[in-house]
Short mmCIF file of C-alpha atoms and ligand atoms in Angstrom, two decimals:
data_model
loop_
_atom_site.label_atom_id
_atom_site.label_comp_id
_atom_site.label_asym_id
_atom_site.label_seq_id
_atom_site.Cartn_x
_atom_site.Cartn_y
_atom_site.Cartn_z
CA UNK B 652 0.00 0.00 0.00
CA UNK B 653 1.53 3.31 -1.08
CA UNK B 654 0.34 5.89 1.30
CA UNK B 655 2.09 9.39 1.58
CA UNK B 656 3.63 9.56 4.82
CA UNK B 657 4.72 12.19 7.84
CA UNK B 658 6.75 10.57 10.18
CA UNK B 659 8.43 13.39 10.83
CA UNK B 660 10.37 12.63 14.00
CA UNK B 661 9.23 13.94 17.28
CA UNK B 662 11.53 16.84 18.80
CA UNK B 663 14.23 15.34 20.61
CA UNK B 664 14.30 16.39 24.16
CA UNK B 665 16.03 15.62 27.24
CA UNK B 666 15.45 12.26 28.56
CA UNK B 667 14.73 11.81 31.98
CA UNK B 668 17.11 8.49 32.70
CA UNK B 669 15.11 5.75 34.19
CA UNK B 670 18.14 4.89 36.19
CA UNK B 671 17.74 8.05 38.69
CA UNK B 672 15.74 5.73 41.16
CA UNK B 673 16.85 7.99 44.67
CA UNK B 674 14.55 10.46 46.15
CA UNK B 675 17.65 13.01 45.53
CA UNK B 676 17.35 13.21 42.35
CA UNK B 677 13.95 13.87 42.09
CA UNK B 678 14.72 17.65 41.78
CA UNK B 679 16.22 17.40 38.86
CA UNK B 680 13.87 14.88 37.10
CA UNK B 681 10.95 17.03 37.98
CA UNK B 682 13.16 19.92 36.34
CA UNK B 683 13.58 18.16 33.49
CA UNK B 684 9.78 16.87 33.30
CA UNK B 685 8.94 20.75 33.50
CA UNK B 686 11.54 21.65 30.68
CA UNK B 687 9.80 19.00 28.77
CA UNK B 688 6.48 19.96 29.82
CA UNK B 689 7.16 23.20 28.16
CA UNK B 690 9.20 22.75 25.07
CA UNK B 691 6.05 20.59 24.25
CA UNK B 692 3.72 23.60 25.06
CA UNK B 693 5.99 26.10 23.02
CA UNK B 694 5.99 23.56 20.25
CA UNK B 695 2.12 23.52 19.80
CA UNK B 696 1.54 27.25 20.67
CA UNK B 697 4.11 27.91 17.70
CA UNK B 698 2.36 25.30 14.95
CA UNK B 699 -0.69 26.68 16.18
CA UNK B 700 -0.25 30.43 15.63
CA UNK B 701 1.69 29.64 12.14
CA UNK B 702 -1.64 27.75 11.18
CA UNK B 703 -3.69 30.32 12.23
CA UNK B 704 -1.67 32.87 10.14
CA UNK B 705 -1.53 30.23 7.17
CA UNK B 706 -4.99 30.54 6.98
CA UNK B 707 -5.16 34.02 6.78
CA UNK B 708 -1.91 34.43 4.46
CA UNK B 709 -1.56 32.11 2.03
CA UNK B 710 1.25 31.15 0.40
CA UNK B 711 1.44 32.11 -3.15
CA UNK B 712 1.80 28.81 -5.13
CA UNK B 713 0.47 27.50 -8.50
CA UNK B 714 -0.12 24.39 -9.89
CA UNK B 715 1.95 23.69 -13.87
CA UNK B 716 3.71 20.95 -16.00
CA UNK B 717 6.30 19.46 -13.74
CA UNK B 718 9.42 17.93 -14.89
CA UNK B 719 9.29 15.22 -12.20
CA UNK B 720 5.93 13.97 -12.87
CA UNK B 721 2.78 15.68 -14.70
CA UNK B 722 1.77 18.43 -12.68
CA UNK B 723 3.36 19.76 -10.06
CA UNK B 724 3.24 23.01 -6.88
CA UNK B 725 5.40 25.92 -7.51
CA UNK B 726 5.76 28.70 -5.46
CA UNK B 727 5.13 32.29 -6.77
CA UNK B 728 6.94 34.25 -4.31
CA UNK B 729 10.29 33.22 -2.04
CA UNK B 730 9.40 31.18 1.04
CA UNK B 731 11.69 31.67 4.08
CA UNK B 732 12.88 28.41 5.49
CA UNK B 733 10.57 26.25 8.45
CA UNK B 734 7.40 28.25 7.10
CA UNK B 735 3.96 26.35 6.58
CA UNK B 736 3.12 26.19 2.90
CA UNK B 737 0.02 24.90 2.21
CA UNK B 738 -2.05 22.08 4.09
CA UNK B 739 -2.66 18.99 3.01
CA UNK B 740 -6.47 18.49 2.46
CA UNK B 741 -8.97 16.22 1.03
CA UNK B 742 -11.86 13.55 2.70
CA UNK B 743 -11.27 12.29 5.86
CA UNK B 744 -11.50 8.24 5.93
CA UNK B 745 -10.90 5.12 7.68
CA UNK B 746 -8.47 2.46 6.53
CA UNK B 747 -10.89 -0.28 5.49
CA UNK B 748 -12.27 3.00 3.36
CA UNK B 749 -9.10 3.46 2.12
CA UNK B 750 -8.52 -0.17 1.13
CA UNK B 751 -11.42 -0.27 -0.63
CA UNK B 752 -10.86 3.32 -3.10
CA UNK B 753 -7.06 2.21 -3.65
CA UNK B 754 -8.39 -0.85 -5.47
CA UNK B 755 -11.00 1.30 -7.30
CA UNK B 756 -8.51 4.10 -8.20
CA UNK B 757 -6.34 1.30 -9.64
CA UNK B 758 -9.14 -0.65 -11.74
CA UNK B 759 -10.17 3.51 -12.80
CA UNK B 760 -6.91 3.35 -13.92
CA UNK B 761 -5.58 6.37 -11.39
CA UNK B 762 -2.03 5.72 -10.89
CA UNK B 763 -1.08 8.24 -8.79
CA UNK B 764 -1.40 8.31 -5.37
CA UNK B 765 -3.55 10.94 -3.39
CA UNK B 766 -3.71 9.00 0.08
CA UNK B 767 -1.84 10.71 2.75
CA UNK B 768 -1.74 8.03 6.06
CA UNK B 769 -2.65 10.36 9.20
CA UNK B 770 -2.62 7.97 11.88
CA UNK B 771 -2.98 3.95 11.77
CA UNK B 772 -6.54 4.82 11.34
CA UNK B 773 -6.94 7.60 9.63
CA UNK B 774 -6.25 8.85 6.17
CA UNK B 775 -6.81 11.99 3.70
CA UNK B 776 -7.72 11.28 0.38
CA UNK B 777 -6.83 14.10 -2.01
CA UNK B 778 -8.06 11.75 -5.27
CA UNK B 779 -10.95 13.60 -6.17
CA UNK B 780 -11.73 16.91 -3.43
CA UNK B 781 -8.69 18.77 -2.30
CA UNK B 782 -6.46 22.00 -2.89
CA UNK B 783 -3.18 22.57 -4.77
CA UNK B 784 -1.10 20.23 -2.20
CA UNK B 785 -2.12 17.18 -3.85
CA UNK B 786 0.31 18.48 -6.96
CA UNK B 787 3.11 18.18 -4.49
CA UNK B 788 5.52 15.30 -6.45
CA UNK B 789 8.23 13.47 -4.52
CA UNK B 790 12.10 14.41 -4.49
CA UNK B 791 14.64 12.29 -2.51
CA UNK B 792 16.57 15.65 -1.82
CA UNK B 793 12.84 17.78 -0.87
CA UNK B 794 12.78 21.64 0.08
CA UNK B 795 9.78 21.18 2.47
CA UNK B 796 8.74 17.99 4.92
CA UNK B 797 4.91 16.66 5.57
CA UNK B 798 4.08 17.33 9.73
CA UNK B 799 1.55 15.85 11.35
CA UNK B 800 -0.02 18.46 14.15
CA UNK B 801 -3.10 18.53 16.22
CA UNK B 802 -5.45 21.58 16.04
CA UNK B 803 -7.82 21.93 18.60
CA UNK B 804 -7.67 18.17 18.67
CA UNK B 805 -8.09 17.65 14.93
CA UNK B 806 -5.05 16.39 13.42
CA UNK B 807 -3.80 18.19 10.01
CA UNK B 808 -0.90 17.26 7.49
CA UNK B 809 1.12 20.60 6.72
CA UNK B 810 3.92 20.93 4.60
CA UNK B 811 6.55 22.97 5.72
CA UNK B 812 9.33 24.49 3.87
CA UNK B 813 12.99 22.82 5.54
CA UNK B 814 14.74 25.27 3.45
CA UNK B 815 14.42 28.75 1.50
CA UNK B 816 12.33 28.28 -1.52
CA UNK B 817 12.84 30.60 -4.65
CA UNK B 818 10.33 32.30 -7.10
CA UNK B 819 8.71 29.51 -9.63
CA UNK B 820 10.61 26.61 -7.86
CA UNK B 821 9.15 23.68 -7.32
CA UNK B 822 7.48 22.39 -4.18
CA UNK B 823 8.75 18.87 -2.93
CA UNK B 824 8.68 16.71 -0.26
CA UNK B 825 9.79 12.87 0.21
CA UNK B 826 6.87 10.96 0.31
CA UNK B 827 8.33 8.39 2.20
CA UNK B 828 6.67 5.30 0.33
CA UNK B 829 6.96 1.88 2.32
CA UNK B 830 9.16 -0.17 0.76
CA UNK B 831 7.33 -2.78 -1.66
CA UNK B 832 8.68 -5.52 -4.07
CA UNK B 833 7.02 -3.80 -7.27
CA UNK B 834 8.96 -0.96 -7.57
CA UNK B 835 7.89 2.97 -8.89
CA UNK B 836 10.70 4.66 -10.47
CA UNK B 837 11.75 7.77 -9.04
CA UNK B 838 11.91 10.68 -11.64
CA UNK B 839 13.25 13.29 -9.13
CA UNK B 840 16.71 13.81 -10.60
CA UNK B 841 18.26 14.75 -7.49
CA UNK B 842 22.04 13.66 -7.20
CA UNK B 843 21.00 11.69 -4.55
CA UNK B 844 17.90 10.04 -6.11
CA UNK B 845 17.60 7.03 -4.65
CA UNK B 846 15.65 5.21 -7.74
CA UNK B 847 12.43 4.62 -6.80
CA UNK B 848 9.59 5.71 -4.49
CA UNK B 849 9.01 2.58 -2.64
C1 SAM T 353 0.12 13.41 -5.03
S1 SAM T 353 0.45 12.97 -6.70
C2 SAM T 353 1.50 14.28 -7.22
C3 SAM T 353 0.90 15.11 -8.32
C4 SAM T 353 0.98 14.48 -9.69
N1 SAM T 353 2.23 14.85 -10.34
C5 SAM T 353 -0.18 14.91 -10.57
O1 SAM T 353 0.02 15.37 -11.70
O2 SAM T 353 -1.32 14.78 -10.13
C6 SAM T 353 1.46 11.60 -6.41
C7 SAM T 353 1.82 10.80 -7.63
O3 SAM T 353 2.63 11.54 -8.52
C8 SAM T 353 3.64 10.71 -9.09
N2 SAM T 353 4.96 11.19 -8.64
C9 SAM T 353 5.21 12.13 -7.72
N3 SAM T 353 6.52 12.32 -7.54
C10 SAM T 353 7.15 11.47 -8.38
C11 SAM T 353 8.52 11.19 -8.64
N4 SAM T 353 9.51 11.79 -8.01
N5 SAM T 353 8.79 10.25 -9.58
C12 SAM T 353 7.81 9.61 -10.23
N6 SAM T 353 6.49 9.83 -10.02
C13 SAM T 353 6.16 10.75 -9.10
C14 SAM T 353 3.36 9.29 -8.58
O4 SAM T 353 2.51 8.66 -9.52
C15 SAM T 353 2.61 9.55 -7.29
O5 SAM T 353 1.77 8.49 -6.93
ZN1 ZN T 354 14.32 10.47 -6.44
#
């Protein structure tokens, strides 16, 4: 099954070592449970307010021909680096759902892949209702990464730029296929293509 995928990794933050059994250091495990406790909080206020100003300034991106695959997202005006792009919408559905269109789609003879996995349950299909971000192709050397965050409990995919992004360049991310046996070429042309998708 060839879902899109986050799996971003979480922030790495201090660990509290489990080995610190003695009542003495409790201090500084509650310290460090605070810390946490906050970098966490900062975290969400920060995706939170970008969202929030997402919505009310978009990015400027089109849709045109792509030289990686069909059509692809280009952005119209330079994006700073760690900026939100454009969110990643379409119908909200369960995985048996899912199942189910990914056979259709392939008997319809759609090849390319719209389903973004959320969760182990959850996934947004961009097949047939969406915006621009289901023109986003694949690179194996991306300017932006797929993030998974909660808003007011409602979990949304964002792409985010990991680097400064120029006038009329294109908009990629790594997809991050599951490896399969049946293999889709990768037409990225990075140097450090690594072949396929999957
Ligand atoms: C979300 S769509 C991307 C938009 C697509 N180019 C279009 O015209 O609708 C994902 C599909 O695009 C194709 N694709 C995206 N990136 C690719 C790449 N680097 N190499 C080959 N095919 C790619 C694959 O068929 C993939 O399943
Ligand atoms: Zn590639």
């Amino acid at each position: 099954m060839k879902y899109l995928n986050d799996t971003t990794p979480a922030a790495e933050l201090p660990s509290t070592s489990s080995q610190q059994g003695t009542s003495s250091l409790r201090a500084g495990s509650d310290f460090r449970s605070e810390q946490r406790r906050l970098l966490a909080s900062f975290s969400c206020d920060s995706d939170l307010l970008k969202f929030n100003q997402l919505k009310f300034r978009k990015k400027r991106i089109r849709f045109s021909r792509s030289h990686i695959h069909e059509w692809g997202l280009f952005a119209m005006e330079p994006i700073a680096a760690d900026e939100m792009v454009i969110e990643y919408v379409g119908q909200i559905i369960r995985q048996v759902v899912a199942d189910m269109r990914e056979q259709r789609y392939e008997e319809q003879g759609i090849g390319s892949s719209y389903l973004f996995r959320v969760d182990q349950e959850t996934i947004i299909d961009a097949t047939k209702w969406g915006n621009l971000s289901r023109f986003i192709n694949h690179s194996c050397s991306p300017n932006c990464y797929a993030k998974i965050i909660s808003v007011e409990s409602q979990k949304k995919i964002v792409i985010y730029s990991r680097q400064p992004i120029s006038i009329n360049e294109e908009v990629t991310y790594d997809y991050k296929f599951p490896i399969e046996e049946t293999k889709i070429p990768c037409l990225c042309g990075a140097e450090s293509c690594r072949g396929s998708l999957n």
